[in-house]
Every structure is written in C-alpha cells, then in structure tokens.
Amino acid sequence: MPKKGSALRILSANLWNGRADPTAFAAALEEGKSIYYQNCYYCHGDHMMADGHYADAVKPPPANFQDPGTIAMLQETYIFWRVAKGAAGLPDAGTPWDSSMPAWEKM
C-alpha cells in the first residue's frame, strides 16, 4: 500500500468516496489528470496509447490503455498494485509481471 498521505493513496480514496458525491468525484478526476500529466504522460502519452516521449526508451514498453485487450485483462486492484509498487529490475522469471513502471509509492 502507498504511504499514508501519499498522492496515490489520497487520489484512490477520493475516487472511491467520490462515487457517492459527484462534486468530489469531479475534483478527484481533475487531481488525477494533474498527477497523470506530471508523472505518467511521458511514457503513456497524451491519450494513454503508450506513445509518450519516453515510450521507446523503456523495456518493456508502457501499457497501451486504449487497447481494448489491455483494459479487458486488467483489474483495478492490479493497476493500483502496479502503479504503487512498480517493477523495474525484476528478474527474467518475473515475466509477465515485469514492468518499467517506477514504484510511485516511494515518490
């Protein structure tokens, strides 16, 4: 789990709580957009198509979230875990969980 008070934990809680409050949900989405453009845009790109400026520099490449196959196979809990924990440096045996995603919970 991300550190108490981390941006990831706060955003996650705001999104969850916002489902009952449309105003809070809209605010959480705006906060998420800001976080995305500060941290994720460079690899995942403007439209989450894995075509950001650094997409070709990381191995394995970033996920393309516009690909229906990618979204269909990923659960929210996995995405939260991947973003929080990252996976850079897993041994070859770590495939298919290997990722160039940094551990954002440490940021």
PDB file of N, CA, C and O in Angstrom, residues 27-95:
ATOM      1  N   ALA A  27     -13.724  16.510  -8.728  1.00  0.00           N
ATOM      2  CA  ALA A  27     -12.479  17.071  -8.184  1.00  0.00           C
ATOM      3  C   ALA A  27     -11.368  16.028  -8.199  1.00  0.00           C
ATOM      4  O   ALA A  27     -10.220  16.330  -8.531  1.00  0.00           O
ATOM      5  N   ALA A  28     -11.698  14.782  -7.849  1.00  0.00           N
ATOM      6  CA  ALA A  28     -10.701  13.708  -7.860  1.00  0.00           C
ATOM      7  C   ALA A  28     -10.221  13.432  -9.274  1.00  0.00           C
ATOM      8  O   ALA A  28      -9.035  13.177  -9.497  1.00  0.00           O
ATOM      9  N   LEU A  29     -11.116  13.491 -10.253  1.00  0.00           N
ATOM     10  CA  LEU A  29     -10.709  13.290 -11.648  1.00  0.00           C
ATOM     11  C   LEU A  29      -9.756  14.393 -12.095  1.00  0.00           C
ATOM     12  O   LEU A  29      -8.768  14.122 -12.780  1.00  0.00           O
ATOM     13  N   GLU A  30     -10.024  15.628 -11.707  1.00  0.00           N
ATOM     14  CA  GLU A  30      -9.121  16.729 -12.052  1.00  0.00           C
ATOM     15  C   GLU A  30      -7.755  16.535 -11.405  1.00  0.00           C
ATOM     16  O   GLU A  30      -6.723  16.788 -12.010  1.00  0.00           O
ATOM     17  N   GLU A  31      -7.757  16.082 -10.152  1.00  0.00           N
ATOM     18  CA  GLU A  31      -6.495  15.817  -9.454  1.00  0.00           C
ATOM     19  C   GLU A  31      -5.745  14.681 -10.150  1.00  0.00           C
ATOM     20  O   GLU A  31      -4.536  14.744 -10.346  1.00  0.00           O
ATOM     21  N   GLY A  32      -6.480  13.646 -10.544  1.00  0.00           N
ATOM     22  CA  GLY A  32      -5.868  12.532 -11.261  1.00  0.00           C
ATOM     23  C   GLY A  32      -5.278  12.965 -12.586  1.00  0.00           C
ATOM     24  O   GLY A  32      -4.194  12.528 -12.973  1.00  0.00           O
ATOM     25  N   LYS A  33      -5.963  13.852 -13.286  1.00  0.00           N
ATOM     26  CA  LYS A  33      -5.461  14.373 -14.554  1.00  0.00           C
ATOM     27  C   LYS A  33      -4.140  15.109 -14.338  1.00  0.00           C
ATOM     28  O   LYS A  33      -3.184  14.929 -15.087  1.00  0.00           O
ATOM     29  N   SER A  34      -4.097  15.912 -13.296  1.00  0.00           N
ATOM     30  CA  SER A  34      -2.882  16.651 -12.978  1.00  0.00           C
ATOM     31  C   SER A  34      -1.726  15.694 -12.660  1.00  0.00           C
ATOM     32  O   SER A  34      -0.610  15.852 -13.162  1.00  0.00           O
ATOM     33  N   ILE A  35      -2.006  14.686 -11.837  1.00  0.00           N
ATOM     34  CA  ILE A  35      -0.979  13.695 -11.486  1.00  0.00           C
ATOM     35  C   ILE A  35      -0.523  12.945 -12.726  1.00  0.00           C
ATOM     36  O   ILE A  35       0.671  12.702 -12.929  1.00  0.00           O
ATOM     37  N   TYR A  36      -1.469  12.578 -13.602  1.00  0.00           N
ATOM     38  CA  TYR A  36      -1.134  11.855 -14.843  1.00  0.00           C
ATOM     39  C   TYR A  36      -0.168  12.680 -15.688  1.00  0.00           C
ATOM     40  O   TYR A  36       0.847  12.174 -16.153  1.00  0.00           O
ATOM     41  N   TYR A  37      -0.476  13.958 -15.883  1.00  0.00           N
ATOM     42  CA  TYR A  37       0.384  14.784 -16.722  1.00  0.00           C
ATOM     43  C   TYR A  37       1.726  15.100 -16.074  1.00  0.00           C
ATOM     44  O   TYR A  37       2.695  15.371 -16.771  1.00  0.00           O
ATOM     45  N   GLN A  38       1.816  15.028 -14.762  1.00  0.00           N
ATOM     46  CA  GLN A  38       3.096  15.235 -14.091  1.00  0.00           C
ATOM     47  C   GLN A  38       3.971  13.989 -14.120  1.00  0.00           C
ATOM     48  O   GLN A  38       5.195  14.093 -14.152  1.00  0.00           O
ATOM     49  N   ASN A  39       3.346  12.795 -14.091  1.00  0.00           N
ATOM     50  CA  ASN A  39       4.124  11.575 -13.882  1.00  0.00           C
ATOM     51  C   ASN A  39       3.992  10.503 -14.960  1.00  0.00           C
ATOM     52  O   ASN A  39       4.923   9.736 -15.170  1.00  0.00           O
ATOM     53  N   CYS A  40       2.871  10.404 -15.619  1.00  0.00           N
ATOM     54  CA  CYS A  40       2.589   9.264 -16.500  1.00  0.00           C
ATOM     55  C   CYS A  40       2.674   9.602 -17.980  1.00  0.00           C
ATOM     56  O   CYS A  40       2.991   8.737 -18.806  1.00  0.00           O
ATOM     57  N   TYR A  41       2.374  10.834 -18.297  1.00  0.00           N
ATOM     58  CA  TYR A  41       2.294  11.305 -19.678  1.00  0.00           C
ATOM     59  C   TYR A  41       3.545  10.968 -20.485  1.00  0.00           C
ATOM     60  O   TYR A  41       3.463  10.604 -21.656  1.00  0.00           O
ATOM     61  N   TYR A  42       4.700  11.071 -19.879  1.00  0.00           N
ATOM     62  CA  TYR A  42       5.957  10.931 -20.613  1.00  0.00           C
ATOM     63  C   TYR A  42       6.142   9.548 -21.219  1.00  0.00           C
ATOM     64  O   TYR A  42       6.792   9.413 -22.251  1.00  0.00           O
ATOM     65  N   CYS A  43       5.570   8.538 -20.624  1.00  0.00           N
ATOM     66  CA  CYS A  43       5.653   7.184 -21.183  1.00  0.00           C
ATOM     67  C   CYS A  43       4.343   6.749 -21.841  1.00  0.00           C
ATOM     68  O   CYS A  43       4.334   6.180 -22.922  1.00  0.00           O
ATOM     69  N   HIS A  44       3.224   7.015 -21.162  1.00  0.00           N
ATOM     70  CA  HIS A  44       1.931   6.535 -21.663  1.00  0.00           C
ATOM     71  C   HIS A  44       1.319   7.458 -22.707  1.00  0.00           C
ATOM     72  O   HIS A  44       0.424   7.050 -23.442  1.00  0.00           O
ATOM     73  N   GLY A  45       1.776   8.699 -22.814  1.00  0.00           N
ATOM     74  CA  GLY A  45       1.313   9.608 -23.851  1.00  0.00           C
ATOM     75  C   GLY A  45       0.068  10.385 -23.489  1.00  0.00           C
ATOM     76  O   GLY A  45      -0.567  10.155 -22.469  1.00  0.00           O
ATOM     77  N   ASP A  46      -0.274  11.308 -24.392  1.00  0.00           N
ATOM     78  CA  ASP A  46      -1.386  12.221 -24.162  1.00  0.00           C
ATOM     79  C   ASP A  46      -2.731  11.505 -24.095  1.00  0.00           C
ATOM     80  O   ASP A  46      -3.618  11.915 -23.374  1.00  0.00           O
ATOM     81  N   HIS A  47      -2.874  10.438 -24.850  1.00  0.00           N
ATOM     82  CA  HIS A  47      -4.145   9.710 -24.893  1.00  0.00           C
ATOM     83  C   HIS A  47      -4.012   8.286 -24.354  1.00  0.00           C
ATOM     84  O   HIS A  47      -4.785   7.403 -24.725  1.00  0.00           O
ATOM     85  N   MET A  48      -3.017   8.046 -23.518  1.00  0.00           N
ATOM     86  CA  MET A  48      -2.769   6.742 -22.874  1.00  0.00           C
ATOM     87  C   MET A  48      -2.573   5.608 -23.894  1.00  0.00           C
ATOM     88  O   MET A  48      -2.989   4.483 -23.670  1.00  0.00           O
ATOM     89  N   MET A  49      -1.918   5.930 -25.024  1.00  0.00           N
ATOM     90  CA  MET A  49      -1.702   4.946 -26.082  1.00  0.00           C
ATOM     91  C   MET A  49      -0.270   4.405 -26.087  1.00  0.00           C
ATOM     92  O   MET A  49       0.169   3.833 -27.091  1.00  0.00           O
ATOM     93  N   ALA A  50       0.475   4.593 -25.006  1.00  0.00           N
ATOM     94  CA  ALA A  50       1.862   4.128 -24.903  1.00  0.00           C
ATOM     95  C   ALA A  50       2.740   4.776 -25.962  1.00  0.00           C
ATOM     96  O   ALA A  50       3.668   4.156 -26.468  1.00  0.00           O
ATOM     97  N   ASP A  51       2.459   6.027 -26.281  1.00  0.00           N
ATOM     98  CA  ASP A  51       3.229   6.726 -27.304  1.00  0.00           C
ATOM     99  C   ASP A  51       3.838   8.026 -26.787  1.00  0.00           C
ATOM    100  O   ASP A  51       4.046   8.975 -27.522  1.00  0.00           O
ATOM    101  N   GLY A  52       4.136   8.047 -25.485  1.00  0.00           N
ATOM    102  CA  GLY A  52       4.752   9.228 -24.891  1.00  0.00           C
ATOM    103  C   GLY A  52       6.187   9.400 -25.350  1.00  0.00           C
ATOM    104  O   GLY A  52       6.764   8.537 -26.024  1.00  0.00           O
ATOM    105  N   HIS A  53       6.784  10.501 -24.989  1.00  0.00           N
ATOM    106  CA  HIS A  53       8.144  10.834 -25.421  1.00  0.00           C
ATOM    107  C   HIS A  53       9.169   9.757 -25.053  1.00  0.00           C
ATOM    108  O   HIS A  53      10.112   9.537 -25.798  1.00  0.00           O
ATOM    109  N   TYR A  54       8.995   9.114 -23.904  1.00  0.00           N
ATOM    110  CA  TYR A  54       9.961   8.122 -23.449  1.00  0.00           C
ATOM    111  C   TYR A  54       9.510   6.684 -23.705  1.00  0.00           C
ATOM    112  O   TYR A  54      10.179   5.743 -23.288  1.00  0.00           O
ATOM    113  N   ALA A  55       8.397   6.493 -24.380  1.00  0.00           N
ATOM    114  CA  ALA A  55       7.832   5.147 -24.563  1.00  0.00           C
ATOM    115  C   ALA A  55       8.801   4.179 -25.223  1.00  0.00           C
ATOM    116  O   ALA A  55       8.874   3.009 -24.847  1.00  0.00           O
ATOM    117  N   ASP A  56       9.570   4.654 -26.186  1.00  0.00           N
ATOM    118  CA  ASP A  56      10.505   3.770 -26.884  1.00  0.00           C
ATOM    119  C   ASP A  56      11.780   3.519 -26.088  1.00  0.00           C
ATOM    120  O   ASP A  56      12.574   2.654 -26.456  1.00  0.00           O
ATOM    121  N   ALA A  57      11.982   4.255 -25.000  1.00  0.00           N
ATOM    122  CA  ALA A  57      13.216   4.132 -24.224  1.00  0.00           C
ATOM    123  C   ALA A  57      13.108   3.137 -23.080  1.00  0.00           C
ATOM    124  O   ALA A  57      14.115   2.773 -22.487  1.00  0.00           O
ATOM    125  N   VAL A  58      11.896   2.698 -22.742  1.00  0.00           N
ATOM    126  CA  VAL A  58      11.742   1.790 -21.605  1.00  0.00           C
ATOM    127  C   VAL A  58      11.385   0.386 -22.094  1.00  0.00           C
ATOM    128  O   VAL A  58      10.675   0.212 -23.076  1.00  0.00           O
ATOM    129  N   LYS A  59      11.931  -0.607 -21.407  1.00  0.00           N
ATOM    130  CA  LYS A  59      11.667  -2.005 -21.741  1.00  0.00           C
ATOM    131  C   LYS A  59      11.251  -2.728 -20.477  1.00  0.00           C
ATOM    132  O   LYS A  59      11.952  -2.653 -19.481  1.00  0.00           O
ATOM    133  N   PRO A  60      10.140  -3.395 -20.468  1.00  0.00           N
ATOM    134  CA  PRO A  60       9.166  -3.492 -21.544  1.00  0.00           C
ATOM    135  C   PRO A  60       8.459  -2.162 -21.752  1.00  0.00           C
ATOM    136  O   PRO A  60       8.479  -1.309 -20.871  1.00  0.00           O
ATOM    137  N   PRO A  61       7.826  -1.990 -22.915  1.00  0.00           N
ATOM    138  CA  PRO A  61       7.161  -0.722 -23.198  1.00  0.00           C
ATOM    139  C   PRO A  61       5.967  -0.497 -22.270  1.00  0.00           C
ATOM    140  O   PRO A  61       5.429  -1.440 -21.694  1.00  0.00           O
ATOM    141  N   PRO A  62       5.543   0.754 -22.135  1.00  0.00           N
ATOM    142  CA  PRO A  62       4.377   1.041 -21.284  1.00  0.00           C
ATOM    143  C   PRO A  62       3.102   0.423 -21.854  1.00  0.00           C
ATOM    144  O   PRO A  62       3.022   0.141 -23.050  1.00  0.00           O
ATOM    145  N   ALA A  63       2.127   0.236 -20.996  1.00  0.00           N
ATOM    146  CA  ALA A  63       0.846  -0.323 -21.425  1.00  0.00           C
ATOM    147  C   ALA A  63       0.077   0.692 -22.255  1.00  0.00           C
ATOM    148  O   ALA A  63       0.090   1.878 -21.961  1.00  0.00           O
ATOM    149  N   ASN A  64      -0.599   0.180 -23.272  1.00  0.00           N
ATOM    150  CA  ASN A  64      -1.479   0.999 -24.109  1.00  0.00           C
ATOM    151  C   ASN A  64      -2.887   0.839 -23.553  1.00  0.00           C
ATOM    152  O   ASN A  64      -3.527  -0.185 -23.753  1.00  0.00           O
ATOM    153  N   PHE A  65      -3.371   1.840 -22.856  1.00  0.00           N
ATOM    154  CA  PHE A  65      -4.682   1.749 -22.218  1.00  0.00           C
ATOM    155  C   PHE A  65      -5.836   2.035 -23.173  1.00  0.00           C
ATOM    156  O   PHE A  65      -6.982   1.987 -22.780  1.00  0.00           O
ATOM    157  N   GLN A  66      -5.539   2.317 -24.434  1.00  0.00           N
ATOM    158  CA  GLN A  66      -6.586   2.458 -25.444  1.00  0.00           C
ATOM    159  C   GLN A  66      -6.851   1.128 -26.146  1.00  0.00           C
ATOM    160  O   GLN A  66      -7.820   0.996 -26.881  1.00  0.00           O
ATOM    161  N   ASP A  67      -5.994   0.137 -25.916  1.00  0.00           N
ATOM    162  CA  ASP A  67      -6.175  -1.188 -26.500  1.00  0.00           C
ATOM    163  C   ASP A  67      -7.224  -1.938 -25.675  1.00  0.00           C
ATOM    164  O   ASP A  67      -7.011  -2.185 -24.489  1.00  0.00           O
ATOM    165  N   PRO A  68      -8.356  -2.299 -26.288  1.00  0.00           N
ATOM    166  CA  PRO A  68      -9.410  -2.988 -25.524  1.00  0.00           C
ATOM    167  C   PRO A  68      -8.917  -4.281 -24.871  1.00  0.00           C
ATOM    168  O   PRO A  68      -9.406  -4.660 -23.813  1.00  0.00           O
ATOM    169  N   GLY A  69      -7.957  -4.949 -25.462  1.00  0.00           N
ATOM    170  CA  GLY A  69      -7.409  -6.170 -24.868  1.00  0.00           C
ATOM    171  C   GLY A  69      -6.656  -5.899 -23.580  1.00  0.00           C
ATOM    172  O   GLY A  69      -6.703  -6.688 -22.642  1.00  0.00           O
ATOM    173  N   THR A  70      -5.975  -4.780 -23.511  1.00  0.00           N
ATOM    174  CA  THR A  70      -5.234  -4.419 -22.295  1.00  0.00           C
ATOM    175  C   THR A  70      -6.198  -4.157 -21.155  1.00  0.00           C
ATOM    176  O   THR A  70      -6.058  -4.705 -20.067  1.00  0.00           O
ATOM    177  N   ILE A  71      -7.178  -3.325 -21.393  1.00  0.00           N
ATOM    178  CA  ILE A  71      -8.140  -2.967 -20.354  1.00  0.00           C
ATOM    179  C   ILE A  71      -8.941  -4.178 -19.906  1.00  0.00           C
ATOM    180  O   ILE A  71      -9.193  -4.369 -18.716  1.00  0.00           O
ATOM    181  N   ALA A  72      -9.331  -5.026 -20.845  1.00  0.00           N
ATOM    182  CA  ALA A  72     -10.157  -6.194 -20.514  1.00  0.00           C
ATOM    183  C   ALA A  72      -9.448  -7.152 -19.573  1.00  0.00           C
ATOM    184  O   ALA A  72     -10.083  -7.820 -18.762  1.00  0.00           O
ATOM    185  N   MET A  73      -8.124  -7.233 -19.650  1.00  0.00           N
ATOM    186  CA  MET A  73      -7.417  -8.213 -18.821  1.00  0.00           C
ATOM    187  C   MET A  73      -6.914  -7.636 -17.495  1.00  0.00           C
ATOM    188  O   MET A  73      -6.422  -8.370 -16.664  1.00  0.00           O
ATOM    189  N   LEU A  74      -7.031  -6.334 -17.279  1.00  0.00           N
ATOM    190  CA  LEU A  74      -6.509  -5.721 -16.060  1.00  0.00           C
ATOM    191  C   LEU A  74      -7.634  -5.371 -15.092  1.00  0.00           C
ATOM    192  O   LEU A  74      -8.626  -4.765 -15.471  1.00  0.00           O
ATOM    193  N   GLN A  75      -7.442  -5.737 -13.838  1.00  0.00           N
ATOM    194  CA  GLN A  75      -8.392  -5.371 -12.798  1.00  0.00           C
ATOM    195  C   GLN A  75      -7.882  -4.124 -12.085  1.00  0.00           C
ATOM    196  O   GLN A  75      -6.686  -3.865 -12.047  1.00  0.00           O
ATOM    197  N   GLU A  76      -8.799  -3.370 -11.477  1.00  0.00           N
ATOM    198  CA  GLU A  76      -8.411  -2.164 -10.755  1.00  0.00           C
ATOM    199  C   GLU A  76      -7.349  -2.448  -9.699  1.00  0.00           C
ATOM    200  O   GLU A  76      -6.425  -1.665  -9.513  1.00  0.00           O
ATOM    201  N   THR A  77      -7.485  -3.563  -8.999  1.00  0.00           N
ATOM    202  CA  THR A  77      -6.532  -3.880  -7.939  1.00  0.00           C
ATOM    203  C   THR A  77      -5.134  -4.108  -8.500  1.00  0.00           C
ATOM    204  O   THR A  77      -4.154  -3.694  -7.902  1.00  0.00           O
ATOM    205  N   TYR A  78      -5.053  -4.737  -9.673  1.00  0.00           N
ATOM    206  CA  TYR A  78      -3.742  -4.956 -10.295  1.00  0.00           C
ATOM    207  C   TYR A  78      -3.129  -3.624 -10.703  1.00  0.00           C
ATOM    208  O   TYR A  78      -1.947  -3.379 -10.471  1.00  0.00           O
ATOM    209  N   ILE A  79      -3.932  -2.755 -11.314  1.00  0.00           N
ATOM    210  CA  ILE A  79      -3.409  -1.465 -11.761  1.00  0.00           C
ATOM    211  C   ILE A  79      -2.918  -0.660 -10.560  1.00  0.00           C
ATOM    212  O   ILE A  79      -1.833  -0.081 -10.598  1.00  0.00           O
ATOM    213  N   PHE A  80      -3.676  -0.652  -9.475  1.00  0.00           N
ATOM    214  CA  PHE A  80      -3.250   0.056  -8.268  1.00  0.00           C
ATOM    215  C   PHE A  80      -1.928  -0.512  -7.761  1.00  0.00           C
ATOM    216  O   PHE A  80      -0.989   0.226  -7.446  1.00  0.00           O
ATOM    217  N   TRP A  81      -1.827  -1.847  -7.712  1.00  0.00           N
ATOM    218  CA  TRP A  81      -0.602  -2.501  -7.243  1.00  0.00           C
ATOM    219  C   TRP A  81       0.572  -2.157  -8.144  1.00  0.00           C
ATOM    220  O   TRP A  81       1.652  -1.817  -7.669  1.00  0.00           O
ATOM    221  N   ARG A  82       0.370  -2.226  -9.452  1.00  0.00           N
ATOM    222  CA  ARG A  82       1.459  -1.955 -10.395  1.00  0.00           C
ATOM    223  C   ARG A  82       1.947  -0.525 -10.251  1.00  0.00           C
ATOM    224  O   ARG A  82       3.143  -0.269 -10.227  1.00  0.00           O
ATOM    225  N   VAL A  83       1.061   0.433 -10.161  1.00  0.00           N
ATOM    226  CA  VAL A  83       1.458   1.836 -10.035  1.00  0.00           C
ATOM    227  C   VAL A  83       2.151   2.074  -8.698  1.00  0.00           C
ATOM    228  O   VAL A  83       3.184   2.734  -8.638  1.00  0.00           O
ATOM    229  N   ALA A  84       1.624   1.503  -7.634  1.00  0.00           N
ATOM    230  CA  ALA A  84       2.216   1.707  -6.312  1.00  0.00           C
ATOM    231  C   ALA A  84       3.583   1.042  -6.188  1.00  0.00           C
ATOM    232  O   ALA A  84       4.540   1.652  -5.728  1.00  0.00           O
ATOM    233  N   LYS A  85       3.679  -0.210  -6.606  1.00  0.00           N
ATOM    234  CA  LYS A  85       4.894  -0.990  -6.378  1.00  0.00           C
ATOM    235  C   LYS A  85       5.917  -0.909  -7.500  1.00  0.00           C
ATOM    236  O   LYS A  85       7.087  -1.197  -7.295  1.00  0.00           O
ATOM    237  N   GLY A  86       5.459  -0.584  -8.730  1.00  0.00           N
ATOM    238  CA  GLY A  86       6.393  -0.583  -9.847  1.00  0.00           C
ATOM    239  C   GLY A  86       6.902  -1.995 -10.085  1.00  0.00           C
ATOM    240  O   GLY A  86       6.339  -2.965  -9.593  1.00  0.00           O
ATOM    241  N   ALA A  87       7.959  -2.126 -10.848  1.00  0.00           N
ATOM    242  CA  ALA A  87       8.538  -3.450 -11.047  1.00  0.00           C
ATOM    243  C   ALA A  87       9.859  -3.405 -11.774  1.00  0.00           C
ATOM    244  O   ALA A  87      10.328  -4.413 -12.265  1.00  0.00           O
ATOM    245  N   ALA A  88      10.429  -2.255 -11.877  1.00  0.00           N
ATOM    246  CA  ALA A  88      11.724  -2.176 -12.553  1.00  0.00           C
ATOM    247  C   ALA A  88      12.734  -3.096 -11.884  1.00  0.00           C
ATOM    248  O   ALA A  88      12.799  -3.166 -10.662  1.00  0.00           O
ATOM    249  N   GLY A  89      13.453  -3.835 -12.697  1.00  0.00           N
ATOM    250  CA  GLY A  89      14.510  -4.682 -12.178  1.00  0.00           C
ATOM    251  C   GLY A  89      14.097  -6.079 -11.786  1.00  0.00           C
ATOM    252  O   GLY A  89      14.887  -6.810 -11.186  1.00  0.00           O
ATOM    253  N   LEU A  90      12.891  -6.507 -12.106  1.00  0.00           N
ATOM    254  CA  LEU A  90      12.521  -7.898 -11.822  1.00  0.00           C
ATOM    255  C   LEU A  90      13.396  -8.831 -12.650  1.00  0.00           C
ATOM    256  O   LEU A  90      13.763  -8.512 -13.775  1.00  0.00           O
ATOM    257  N   PRO A  91      13.724 -10.003 -12.128  1.00  0.00           N
ATOM    258  CA  PRO A  91      14.499 -10.958 -12.929  1.00  0.00           C
ATOM    259  C   PRO A  91      13.663 -11.463 -14.102  1.00  0.00           C
ATOM    260  O   PRO A  91      12.440 -11.289 -14.138  1.00  0.00           O
ATOM    261  N   ASP A  92      14.310 -12.114 -15.088  1.00  0.00           N
ATOM    262  CA  ASP A  92      13.611 -12.630 -16.261  1.00  0.00           C
ATOM    263  C   ASP A  92      12.442 -13.516 -15.876  1.00  0.00           C
ATOM    264  O   ASP A  92      11.433 -13.563 -16.571  1.00  0.00           O
ATOM    265  N   ALA A  93      12.543 -14.223 -14.763  1.00  0.00           N
ATOM    266  CA  ALA A  93      11.465 -15.106 -14.315  1.00  0.00           C
ATOM    267  C   ALA A  93      10.240 -14.306 -13.882  1.00  0.00           C
ATOM    268  O   ALA A  93       9.179 -14.878 -13.684  1.00  0.00           O
ATOM    269  N   GLY A  94      10.375 -12.986 -13.754  1.00  0.00           N
ATOM    270  CA  GLY A  94       9.258 -12.146 -13.339  1.00  0.00           C
ATOM    271  C   GLY A  94       8.231 -11.908 -14.433  1.00  0.00           C
ATOM    272  O   GLY A  94       7.172 -11.364 -14.195  1.00  0.00           O
ATOM    273  N   THR A  95       8.536 -12.326 -15.665  1.00  0.00           N
ATOM    274  CA  THR A  95       7.591 -12.143 -16.763  1.00  0.00           C
ATOM    275  C   THR A  95       6.367 -12.999 -16.484  1.00  0.00           C
ATOM    276  O   THR A  95       6.511 -14.106 -16.005  1.00  0.00           O
TER     277      THR A  95
END
